[in-house]
């Protein structure tokens, strides 16, 4: 009984193909925190009772529920997990400047990468090409941040790795939808993606490129 | 001894720059303020914030920190002094959530409540009042969002104090200063009276002059940014 209660102390409300939600699930797995995954199907228009109760402001996912209390905002969730389960390897570095850099670039992913990706899938013709050009520009900026280190966190998989790696599951989509040769365009990033893919957490959380592309075609109603 | 701190701000008294200054003053960190002409950006700014080319930028020794909320957390972590963020992880997550809400959901309709008219204004006012009601509930009768002292969330929401008061006076629209949100009204007075905050708060007169001159530009920027957080998936 007690073991069962402890096992569901942490719940993540999310949808399997949500790149932001993958951040939460990656963080928990990296920290070896058991959790219950409650799926919220984003193809259904109405949000569930649970989501409306736990995130009344945005009615959105992902939501982490810990001992009954919700945490909303994917990067907030990652920081929360890092702070609560602090004995396991840290995701955010100890140094304040490195922390600021990690937060800045994670915010950059949110402000720039996600928007350009959405425009790439929803627009056509010239606007689509422009969105992809912009997106590749952002990814190259991130390659410059990575440099020749194994991870954005340095020697260890960290906060910015968690923030960005979910988006790599859309790279197959970029190739199929836009004829982009990601290996040629972002070879440094692709090496990093493969290195991340060796981690159990990443293999367990990230869906295949094919599955991501298929469901996003459904969302964006592209053919 | 810590290397010198410079803060790149602008001649236009931005609430984002204020966030950085308030954090520095509350932590007791001496700094040099450099004011940029945003129509004519300097090499210093472009060198230290090549990505966004915006202010504030904190320059600590050789290193730059950009994005106002990132700067506030950096100041909290890099320097000694009273903590700006709460210590409990759940409270910290909540403070960050509400701070982000200000930028992604509240700011645009708030600004446009003042700068538009007629039906458009009514719509933005409705949305703003819903947002303010959420914040009023979050404040829950406390003196500050952080409790007894000014903290991260108070700093993040500071545009609701002096800047909103100036807009209200210039347009006759009543929001924080009215009777609907007594907690927020009292909070705004407390925030603007705080000793450290006062030193980096632009005066009502100064802000009025700036808004009069730049009203059209502020409006076109605000109208141009759609709701960045719309949709079922949040960041």
Tab-separated table of C-alpha atoms in Angstrom:
chain	number	residue	atom	x	y	z
A	1	UNK	CA	0.000	0.000	0.000
A	2	UNK	CA	2.711	2.471	1.049
A	3	UNK	CA	4.840	1.499	-1.950
A	4	UNK	CA	1.897	2.094	-4.286
A	5	UNK	CA	1.282	5.533	-2.776
A	6	UNK	CA	4.951	6.486	-3.176
A	7	UNK	CA	4.952	5.219	-6.746
A	8	UNK	CA	2.160	7.617	-7.793
A	9	UNK	CA	3.481	10.567	-5.824
A	10	UNK	CA	4.608	12.043	-9.145
A	11	UNK	CA	2.332	12.322	-12.143
A	12	UNK	CA	3.031	13.897	-15.518
A	13	UNK	CA	0.053	14.945	-17.603
A	14	UNK	CA	1.235	15.101	-21.190
A	15	UNK	CA	0.785	13.847	-24.747
A	16	UNK	CA	3.362	11.463	-26.202
A	17	UNK	CA	4.391	13.757	-29.083
A	18	UNK	CA	4.611	17.008	-27.096
A	19	UNK	CA	8.213	18.260	-27.303
A	20	UNK	CA	7.773	20.426	-24.220
A	21	UNK	CA	6.353	17.541	-22.207
A	22	UNK	CA	9.243	15.327	-23.252
A	23	UNK	CA	11.482	17.699	-21.281
A	24	UNK	CA	9.590	16.883	-18.071
A	25	UNK	CA	9.694	13.143	-18.700
A	26	UNK	CA	13.395	13.214	-19.617
A	27	UNK	CA	14.253	15.097	-16.424
A	28	UNK	CA	12.371	12.605	-14.248
A	29	UNK	CA	13.970	9.634	-15.967
A	30	UNK	CA	17.458	11.127	-15.742
A	31	UNK	CA	16.849	11.559	-12.010
A	32	UNK	CA	15.389	8.049	-11.779
A	33	UNK	CA	12.164	9.349	-10.275
A	34	UNK	CA	9.265	6.963	-10.861
A	35	UNK	CA	6.148	8.655	-12.179
A	36	UNK	CA	2.749	7.993	-13.622
A	37	UNK	CA	2.197	9.223	-17.172
A	38	UNK	CA	-1.376	10.389	-17.681
A	39	UNK	CA	-2.080	11.020	-21.351
A	40	UNK	CA	-4.040	14.033	-22.501
A	41	UNK	CA	-4.974	13.585	-26.146
A	42	UNK	CA	-4.437	16.951	-27.810
A	43	UNK	CA	-6.468	15.829	-30.809
A	44	UNK	CA	-9.550	16.066	-28.564
A	45	UNK	CA	-10.690	19.655	-28.521
A	46	UNK	CA	-11.877	19.860	-24.912
A	47	UNK	CA	-9.289	19.665	-22.179
A	48	UNK	CA	-9.869	17.080	-19.457
A	49	UNK	CA	-11.144	17.872	-16.003
A	50	UNK	CA	-7.705	17.095	-14.600
A	51	UNK	CA	-5.954	19.638	-16.837
A	52	UNK	CA	-8.585	22.298	-16.177
A	53	UNK	CA	-8.187	21.779	-12.435
A	54	UNK	CA	-4.398	21.565	-12.343
A	55	UNK	CA	-3.679	24.330	-14.863
A	56	UNK	CA	-6.714	26.624	-14.844
A	57	UNK	CA	-4.752	29.581	-16.213
A	58	UNK	CA	-3.531	28.033	-19.462
A	59	UNK	CA	-5.423	24.716	-19.594
A	60	UNK	CA	-2.327	23.279	-21.206
A	61	UNK	CA	0.283	20.581	-20.790
A	62	UNK	CA	2.741	19.405	-19.593
A	63	UNK	CA	1.761	19.472	-15.932
A	64	UNK	CA	3.784	17.828	-13.188
A	65	UNK	CA	1.800	16.883	-10.125
A	66	UNK	CA	3.893	16.165	-7.035
A	67	UNK	CA	2.156	15.216	-3.805
A	68	UNK	CA	-1.009	16.750	-5.198
A	69	UNK	CA	0.561	20.102	-6.127
A	70	UNK	CA	0.833	21.107	-9.807
A	71	UNK	CA	3.890	22.591	-11.500
A	72	UNK	CA	3.306	24.139	-14.942
A	73	UNK	CA	5.684	25.284	-17.673
A	74	UNK	CA	8.117	22.709	-19.075
A	75	UNK	CA	11.327	24.507	-18.080
A	76	UNK	CA	9.860	25.276	-14.641
A	77	UNK	CA	9.186	21.564	-14.278
A	78	UNK	CA	12.770	20.672	-15.206
A	79	UNK	CA	14.170	23.173	-12.680
A	80	UNK	CA	11.737	21.903	-10.053
A	81	UNK	CA	12.754	18.290	-10.600
A	82	UNK	CA	16.418	19.320	-10.449
A	83	UNK	CA	15.860	21.140	-7.150
A	84	UNK	CA	13.680	18.548	-5.408
A	85	UNK	CA	15.716	15.484	-6.373
A	86	UNK	CA	18.997	17.250	-5.797
A	87	UNK	CA	21.067	14.262	-4.692
A	88	UNK	CA	21.174	12.806	-8.195
A	89	UNK	CA	23.367	14.373	-10.913
A	90	UNK	CA	22.386	17.999	-11.393
A	91	UNK	CA	20.855	19.194	-14.638
A	92	UNK	CA	21.616	22.881	-14.088
A	93	UNK	CA	25.303	23.557	-13.363
A	94	UNK	CA	26.413	25.016	-10.040
A	95	UNK	CA	28.020	28.155	-11.467
A	96	UNK	CA	25.610	31.146	-11.719
A	97	UNK	CA	26.925	32.306	-15.090
A	98	UNK	CA	26.632	28.840	-16.611
A	99	UNK	CA	23.126	28.607	-15.175
A	100	UNK	CA	22.240	31.942	-16.760
A	101	UNK	CA	23.610	30.750	-20.114
A	102	UNK	CA	21.635	27.505	-19.923
A	103	UNK	CA	18.430	29.418	-19.111
A	104	UNK	CA	19.081	32.004	-21.831
A	105	UNK	CA	19.531	29.367	-24.535
A	106	UNK	CA	16.573	27.300	-23.337
A	107	UNK	CA	14.488	30.479	-23.630
A	108	UNK	CA	15.983	30.956	-27.124
A	109	UNK	CA	14.727	27.491	-28.094
A	110	UNK	CA	11.247	28.483	-26.894
A	111	UNK	CA	11.215	31.919	-28.489
A	112	UNK	CA	12.849	31.065	-31.800
A	113	UNK	CA	13.092	27.356	-32.639
A	114	UNK	CA	9.537	26.322	-31.815
A	115	UNK	CA	7.951	29.259	-33.682
A	116	UNK	CA	10.064	28.794	-36.793
A	117	UNK	CA	9.261	25.075	-36.775
A	118	UNK	CA	5.528	25.741	-36.563
A	119	UNK	CA	5.698	28.253	-39.419
A	120	UNK	CA	7.687	25.768	-41.487
A	121	UNK	CA	4.913	23.196	-41.183
A	122	UNK	CA	1.940	25.527	-41.544
A	123	UNK	CA	3.112	27.802	-44.356
A	124	UNK	CA	3.650	27.106	-48.029
A	125	UNK	CA	6.008	28.143	-50.771
A	126	UNK	CA	8.259	31.101	-50.046
A	127	UNK	CA	7.146	31.513	-46.449
A	128	UNK	CA	7.846	27.865	-45.770
A	129	UNK	CA	11.334	28.146	-47.251
A	130	UNK	CA	11.971	31.315	-45.261
A	131	UNK	CA	10.866	29.602	-42.038
A	132	UNK	CA	13.237	26.681	-42.687
A	133	UNK	CA	16.116	29.036	-43.443
A	134	UNK	CA	15.409	30.820	-40.181
A	135	UNK	CA	15.116	27.528	-38.292
A	136	UNK	CA	18.453	26.299	-39.615
A	137	UNK	CA	19.995	29.621	-38.612
A	138	UNK	CA	18.784	29.109	-35.046
A	139	UNK	CA	20.089	25.524	-34.981
A	140	UNK	CA	23.483	26.690	-36.222
A	141	UNK	CA	23.588	29.242	-33.418
A	142	UNK	CA	23.009	26.369	-31.022
A	143	UNK	CA	25.815	24.397	-32.691
A	144	UNK	CA	28.107	27.340	-31.944
A	145	UNK	CA	27.067	27.134	-28.293
A	146	UNK	CA	27.768	23.386	-28.200
A	147	UNK	CA	31.181	23.722	-29.897
A	148	UNK	CA	33.176	20.471	-29.575
A	149	UNK	CA	31.784	19.459	-26.183
A	150	UNK	CA	29.860	16.198	-25.813
A	151	UNK	CA	26.778	17.925	-24.362
A	152	UNK	CA	25.445	21.437	-23.883
A	153	UNK	CA	25.977	20.681	-20.198
A	154	UNK	CA	29.687	20.037	-20.912
A	155	UNK	CA	30.787	16.534	-20.049
A	156	UNK	CA	27.376	15.748	-18.616
A	157	UNK	CA	23.884	15.746	-20.109
A	158	UNK	CA	22.201	18.815	-18.633
A	159	UNK	CA	19.415	21.371	-18.631
A	160	UNK	CA	19.900	22.702	-22.155
A	161	UNK	CA	20.308	19.178	-23.559
A	162	UNK	CA	16.942	18.306	-21.963
A	163	UNK	CA	15.408	21.504	-23.354
A	164	UNK	CA	16.543	20.928	-26.936
A	165	UNK	CA	16.771	17.192	-27.623
A	166	UNK	CA	12.985	16.669	-27.942
A	167	UNK	CA	13.040	18.896	-31.033
A	168	UNK	CA	15.427	16.472	-32.723
A	169	UNK	CA	12.518	14.060	-33.095
A	170	UNK	CA	11.176	16.497	-35.696
A	171	UNK	CA	14.330	16.434	-37.842
A	172	UNK	CA	12.977	13.533	-39.872
A	173	UNK	CA	9.935	15.726	-40.538
A	174	UNK	CA	12.179	18.558	-41.749
A	175	UNK	CA	13.737	16.157	-44.248
A	176	UNK	CA	10.467	14.718	-45.487
A	177	UNK	CA	8.489	17.950	-45.481
A	178	UNK	CA	11.170	20.315	-46.694
A	179	UNK	CA	13.783	18.205	-48.400
A	180	UNK	CA	16.350	19.369	-45.872
A	181	UNK	CA	19.490	17.278	-45.504
A	182	UNK	CA	20.003	17.712	-41.757
A	183	UNK	CA	23.329	15.834	-41.763
A	184	UNK	CA	24.706	18.302	-44.266
A	185	UNK	CA	23.126	21.375	-42.680
A	186	UNK	CA	23.854	20.665	-38.991
A	187	UNK	CA	26.458	17.914	-38.684
A	188	UNK	CA	27.606	18.991	-35.213
A	189	UNK	CA	24.062	18.928	-33.897
A	190	UNK	CA	23.381	15.562	-35.454
A	191	UNK	CA	26.449	14.086	-33.746
A	192	UNK	CA	25.052	15.439	-30.464
A	193	UNK	CA	21.620	13.949	-31.237
A	194	UNK	CA	23.176	10.529	-31.785
A	195	UNK	CA	25.134	10.831	-28.547
A	196	UNK	CA	21.945	11.748	-26.669
A	197	UNK	CA	20.204	8.817	-28.339
A	198	UNK	CA	22.561	6.457	-26.491
A	199	UNK	CA	20.894	7.438	-23.224
A	200	UNK	CA	18.104	5.222	-21.962
A	201	UNK	CA	15.976	8.243	-21.017
A	202	UNK	CA	16.131	9.676	-24.536
A	203	UNK	CA	15.446	6.317	-26.171
A	204	UNK	CA	12.448	5.777	-23.898
A	205	UNK	CA	10.944	9.254	-24.192
A	206	UNK	CA	11.551	10.433	-27.757
A	207	UNK	CA	9.205	8.981	-30.342
A	208	UNK	CA	10.528	7.927	-33.739
A	209	UNK	CA	10.882	10.588	-36.411
A	210	UNK	CA	8.272	8.763	-38.485
A	211	UNK	CA	5.676	8.815	-35.709
A	212	UNK	CA	6.366	12.488	-34.942
A	213	UNK	CA	6.037	13.454	-38.587
A	214	UNK	CA	2.821	11.472	-39.023
A	215	UNK	CA	1.038	13.044	-36.076
A	216	UNK	CA	2.247	16.555	-36.821
A	217	UNK	CA	0.930	16.227	-40.352
A	218	UNK	CA	-2.405	15.466	-38.697
A	219	UNK	CA	-2.165	18.524	-36.412
A	220	UNK	CA	-0.984	20.895	-39.083
A	221	UNK	CA	-3.174	19.317	-41.736
A	222	UNK	CA	-0.422	19.187	-44.260
A	223	UNK	CA	-0.468	16.507	-46.883
B	1	UNK	CA	36.614	41.123	-5.012
B	2	UNK	CA	33.932	40.743	-7.659
B	3	UNK	CA	34.607	42.284	-11.094
B	4	UNK	CA	32.648	45.472	-11.916
B	5	UNK	CA	29.023	45.303	-12.960
B	6	UNK	CA	27.601	47.357	-15.798
B	7	UNK	CA	23.973	47.398	-16.803
B	8	UNK	CA	23.049	48.381	-20.324
B	9	UNK	CA	19.648	50.083	-20.261
B	10	UNK	CA	18.037	52.661	-22.477
B	11	UNK	CA	16.912	56.273	-22.422
B	12	UNK	CA	13.368	54.933	-22.663
B	13	UNK	CA	12.607	53.837	-19.095
B	14	UNK	CA	11.773	50.244	-19.830
B	15	UNK	CA	10.168	48.074	-17.139
B	16	UNK	CA	12.454	45.273	-18.304
B	17	UNK	CA	15.562	47.303	-17.499
B	18	UNK	CA	13.960	48.229	-14.174
B	19	UNK	CA	13.723	44.528	-13.285
B	20	UNK	CA	17.493	44.209	-13.577
B	21	UNK	CA	18.147	47.419	-11.644
B	22	UNK	CA	15.707	46.498	-8.867
B	23	UNK	CA	17.441	43.139	-8.434
B	24	UNK	CA	20.876	44.782	-8.231
B	25	UNK	CA	19.709	47.405	-5.748
B	26	UNK	CA	17.868	44.906	-3.553
B	27	UNK	CA	21.008	42.775	-3.389
B	28	UNK	CA	23.127	45.855	-2.702
B	29	UNK	CA	25.311	45.377	-5.792
B	30	UNK	CA	26.978	48.555	-7.088
B	31	UNK	CA	26.693	48.988	-10.847
B	32	UNK	CA	27.231	51.466	-13.636
B	33	UNK	CA	24.175	52.208	-15.767
B	34	UNK	CA	24.851	52.758	-19.462
B	35	UNK	CA	21.953	54.226	-21.380
B	36	UNK	CA	21.555	53.183	-24.995
B	37	UNK	CA	19.853	55.054	-27.752
B	38	UNK	CA	17.829	52.144	-29.095
B	39	UNK	CA	17.451	53.876	-32.472
B	40	UNK	CA	21.216	53.848	-32.770
B	41	UNK	CA	22.571	50.757	-31.020
B	42	UNK	CA	26.154	50.800	-29.831
B	43	UNK	CA	28.906	48.270	-30.494
B	44	UNK	CA	28.834	47.454	-26.789
B	45	UNK	CA	25.192	46.335	-26.945
B	46	UNK	CA	25.563	44.457	-30.223
B	47	UNK	CA	28.676	42.707	-28.953
B	48	UNK	CA	27.047	41.605	-25.696
B	49	UNK	CA	23.588	40.755	-27.028
B	50	UNK	CA	24.077	39.707	-30.642
B	51	UNK	CA	21.056	37.363	-30.527
B	52	UNK	CA	18.247	39.691	-29.475
B	53	UNK	CA	19.976	43.117	-29.613
B	54	UNK	CA	17.808	44.293	-26.730
B	55	UNK	CA	18.200	45.723	-23.242
B	56	UNK	CA	18.727	45.050	-20.406
B	57	UNK	CA	22.116	43.411	-20.657
B	58	UNK	CA	24.129	42.814	-17.514
B	59	UNK	CA	27.875	42.856	-18.044
B	60	UNK	CA	29.767	41.283	-15.160
B	61	UNK	CA	33.491	41.503	-15.840
B	62	UNK	CA	33.867	39.968	-19.303
B	63	UNK	CA	30.570	38.108	-19.316
B	64	UNK	CA	27.142	39.217	-20.454
B	65	UNK	CA	23.761	38.029	-19.212
B	66	UNK	CA	20.688	38.795	-21.317
B	67	UNK	CA	16.912	38.557	-20.841
B	68	UNK	CA	15.535	40.406	-17.827
B	69	UNK	CA	14.233	37.440	-15.830
B	70	UNK	CA	17.428	35.473	-16.474
B	71	UNK	CA	19.345	38.513	-15.182
B	72	UNK	CA	17.234	38.683	-12.011
B	73	UNK	CA	17.936	35.019	-11.238
B	74	UNK	CA	21.615	35.508	-12.036
B	75	UNK	CA	21.872	38.464	-9.669
B	76	UNK	CA	20.114	36.413	-6.986
B	77	UNK	CA	22.567	33.538	-7.397
B	78	UNK	CA	25.845	35.316	-8.105
B	79	UNK	CA	25.763	37.846	-5.268
B	80	UNK	CA	25.235	37.685	-1.522
B	81	UNK	CA	22.321	39.527	-0.014
B	82	UNK	CA	18.686	38.795	0.820
B	83	UNK	CA	17.309	36.040	-1.450
B	84	UNK	CA	14.951	37.183	-4.192
B	85	UNK	CA	13.460	33.790	-4.987
B	86	UNK	CA	11.733	31.722	-2.313
B	87	UNK	CA	13.623	28.699	-0.998
B	88	UNK	CA	10.901	26.085	-1.446
B	89	UNK	CA	11.057	24.481	-4.927
B	90	UNK	CA	7.277	24.537	-5.422
B	91	UNK	CA	7.131	28.234	-4.487
B	92	UNK	CA	10.038	28.935	-6.841
B	93	UNK	CA	8.269	27.158	-9.691
B	94	UNK	CA	5.113	29.150	-8.974
B	95	UNK	CA	7.035	32.458	-8.921
B	96	UNK	CA	8.581	31.650	-12.309
B	97	UNK	CA	5.189	30.605	-13.698
B	98	UNK	CA	3.516	33.906	-12.758
B	99	UNK	CA	6.499	35.953	-13.923
B	100	UNK	CA	6.351	34.264	-17.334
B	101	UNK	CA	2.605	34.871	-17.434
B	102	UNK	CA	3.243	38.598	-17.167
B	103	UNK	CA	5.361	38.547	-20.303
B	104	UNK	CA	3.469	36.012	-22.411
B	105	UNK	CA	-0.142	36.761	-21.482
B	106	UNK	CA	-0.623	39.970	-19.476
B	107	UNK	CA	1.596	42.629	-20.960
B	108	UNK	CA	0.163	42.975	-24.444
B	109	UNK	CA	-3.534	43.356	-23.555
B	110	UNK	CA	-2.559	45.638	-20.655
B	111	UNK	CA	-0.652	48.021	-22.913
B	112	UNK	CA	-3.325	47.876	-25.592
B	113	UNK	CA	-6.070	48.623	-23.045
B	114	UNK	CA	-4.562	52.071	-22.839
B	115	UNK	CA	-3.566	52.605	-26.437
B	116	UNK	CA	-6.719	51.529	-28.277
B	117	UNK	CA	-10.274	52.790	-28.260
B	118	UNK	CA	-13.870	51.655	-28.533
B	119	UNK	CA	-14.631	47.972	-28.960
B	120	UNK	CA	-10.983	47.035	-29.324
B	121	UNK	CA	-10.251	48.661	-25.983
B	122	UNK	CA	-13.221	46.925	-24.350
B	123	UNK	CA	-11.846	43.561	-25.428
B	124	UNK	CA	-8.346	44.235	-24.111
B	125	UNK	CA	-9.774	45.629	-20.868
B	126	UNK	CA	-11.836	42.510	-20.303
B	127	UNK	CA	-8.807	40.310	-20.838
B	128	UNK	CA	-6.640	42.506	-18.595
B	129	UNK	CA	-9.182	42.428	-15.771
B	130	UNK	CA	-9.244	38.624	-15.946
B	131	UNK	CA	-5.442	38.583	-15.688
B	132	UNK	CA	-5.430	41.078	-12.820
B	133	UNK	CA	-8.025	39.000	-10.966
B	134	UNK	CA	-5.662	36.009	-11.196
B	135	UNK	CA	-2.818	38.092	-9.790
B	136	UNK	CA	-5.023	39.554	-7.055
B	137	UNK	CA	-5.880	35.988	-6.023
B	138	UNK	CA	-2.216	35.015	-6.131
B	139	UNK	CA	-1.275	37.980	-3.917
B	140	UNK	CA	-3.935	36.772	-1.485
B	141	UNK	CA	-3.767	39.787	0.838
B	142	UNK	CA	-0.001	39.566	1.314
B	143	UNK	CA	2.105	42.687	1.386
B	144	UNK	CA	4.291	41.450	-1.462
B	145	UNK	CA	4.048	38.441	-3.770
B	146	UNK	CA	7.218	37.254	-2.056
B	147	UNK	CA	5.608	37.622	1.394
B	148	UNK	CA	6.956	40.272	3.753
B	149	UNK	CA	9.690	41.524	1.481
B	150	UNK	CA	10.113	42.369	-2.185
B	151	UNK	CA	11.085	39.334	-4.233
B	152	UNK	CA	11.477	37.927	-7.731
B	153	UNK	CA	7.781	37.990	-8.591
B	154	UNK	CA	7.273	41.539	-7.329
B	155	UNK	CA	10.163	42.609	-9.533
B	156	UNK	CA	8.767	40.659	-12.487
B	157	UNK	CA	5.373	42.347	-12.091
B	158	UNK	CA	6.772	45.826	-11.490
B	159	UNK	CA	5.279	47.173	-14.740
B	160	UNK	CA	1.932	46.944	-12.932
B	161	UNK	CA	3.104	49.640	-10.553
B	162	UNK	CA	4.581	52.927	-11.813
B	163	UNK	CA	4.170	52.271	-15.570
B	164	UNK	CA	0.537	51.240	-15.258
B	165	UNK	CA	-0.172	54.185	-12.946
B	166	UNK	CA	1.200	56.551	-15.587
B	167	UNK	CA	-0.945	55.025	-18.323
B	168	UNK	CA	-3.988	55.209	-16.049
B	169	UNK	CA	-3.398	58.867	-15.341
B	170	UNK	CA	-2.825	59.719	-19.001
B	171	UNK	CA	-5.888	57.900	-20.308
B	172	UNK	CA	-8.373	58.001	-17.447
B	173	UNK	CA	-8.643	54.196	-17.610
B	174	UNK	CA	-8.704	52.715	-14.134
B	175	UNK	CA	-7.247	49.269	-13.453
B	176	UNK	CA	-4.712	48.690	-10.673
B	177	UNK	CA	-5.447	52.137	-9.261
B	178	UNK	CA	-9.205	51.544	-9.122
B	179	UNK	CA	-11.373	49.711	-6.606
B	180	UNK	CA	-11.527	46.334	-8.313
B	181	UNK	CA	-8.141	45.090	-7.128
B	182	UNK	CA	-7.492	46.482	-3.629
B	183	UNK	CA	-4.645	44.038	-2.954
B	184	UNK	CA	-2.798	45.022	-6.128
B	185	UNK	CA	-3.421	48.708	-5.509
B	186	UNK	CA	-1.874	48.477	-2.062
B	187	UNK	CA	0.938	46.297	-3.433
B	188	UNK	CA	1.785	48.922	-6.075
B	189	UNK	CA	2.086	51.582	-3.367
B	190	UNK	CA	4.258	49.317	-1.219
B	191	UNK	CA	6.460	48.369	-4.156
B	192	UNK	CA	7.059	51.924	-5.316
B	193	UNK	CA	7.759	53.054	-1.729
B	194	UNK	CA	10.438	50.430	-1.132
B	195	UNK	CA	13.753	52.132	-0.417
B	196	UNK	CA	15.867	50.143	-2.875
B	197	UNK	CA	13.234	50.132	-5.611
B	198	UNK	CA	12.596	53.882	-5.407
B	199	UNK	CA	16.144	54.634	-6.469
B	200	UNK	CA	15.690	53.009	-9.866
B	201	UNK	CA	12.068	53.894	-10.530
B	202	UNK	CA	11.456	56.528	-13.204
B	203	UNK	CA	9.278	59.432	-12.089
B	204	UNK	CA	5.670	59.810	-13.221
B	205	UNK	CA	6.552	63.015	-15.072
B	206	UNK	CA	9.464	61.446	-16.888
B	207	UNK	CA	7.398	58.457	-18.016
B	208	UNK	CA	4.506	60.663	-19.119
B	209	UNK	CA	6.794	62.675	-21.341
B	210	UNK	CA	8.272	59.515	-22.856
B	211	UNK	CA	4.933	57.857	-23.551
B	212	UNK	CA	3.538	60.974	-25.170
B	213	UNK	CA	6.478	61.071	-27.525
B	214	UNK	CA	6.543	57.336	-28.284
B	215	UNK	CA	2.868	56.373	-28.032
B	216	UNK	CA	2.521	55.334	-31.675
B	217	UNK	CA	5.662	53.243	-31.639
B	218	UNK	CA	4.699	51.478	-28.387
B	219	UNK	CA	1.263	50.735	-29.834
B	220	UNK	CA	2.530	49.366	-33.139
B	221	UNK	CA	5.018	47.096	-31.365
B	222	UNK	CA	2.312	45.787	-29.011
B	223	UNK	CA	-0.211	45.259	-31.819
B	224	UNK	CA	2.406	43.472	-33.890
B	225	UNK	CA	3.131	40.759	-31.333
B	226	UNK	CA	0.436	38.146	-31.413
B	227	UNK	CA	-0.238	35.980	-28.408
B	228	UNK	CA	2.944	33.943	-28.297
B	229	UNK	CA	1.548	31.407	-25.879
B	230	UNK	CA	-1.701	30.545	-27.619
B	231	UNK	CA	-2.704	26.960	-28.123
B	232	UNK	CA	-3.032	23.796	-26.109
B	233	UNK	CA	0.684	23.336	-25.632
B	234	UNK	CA	2.562	25.667	-23.346
B	235	UNK	CA	6.284	26.056	-23.028
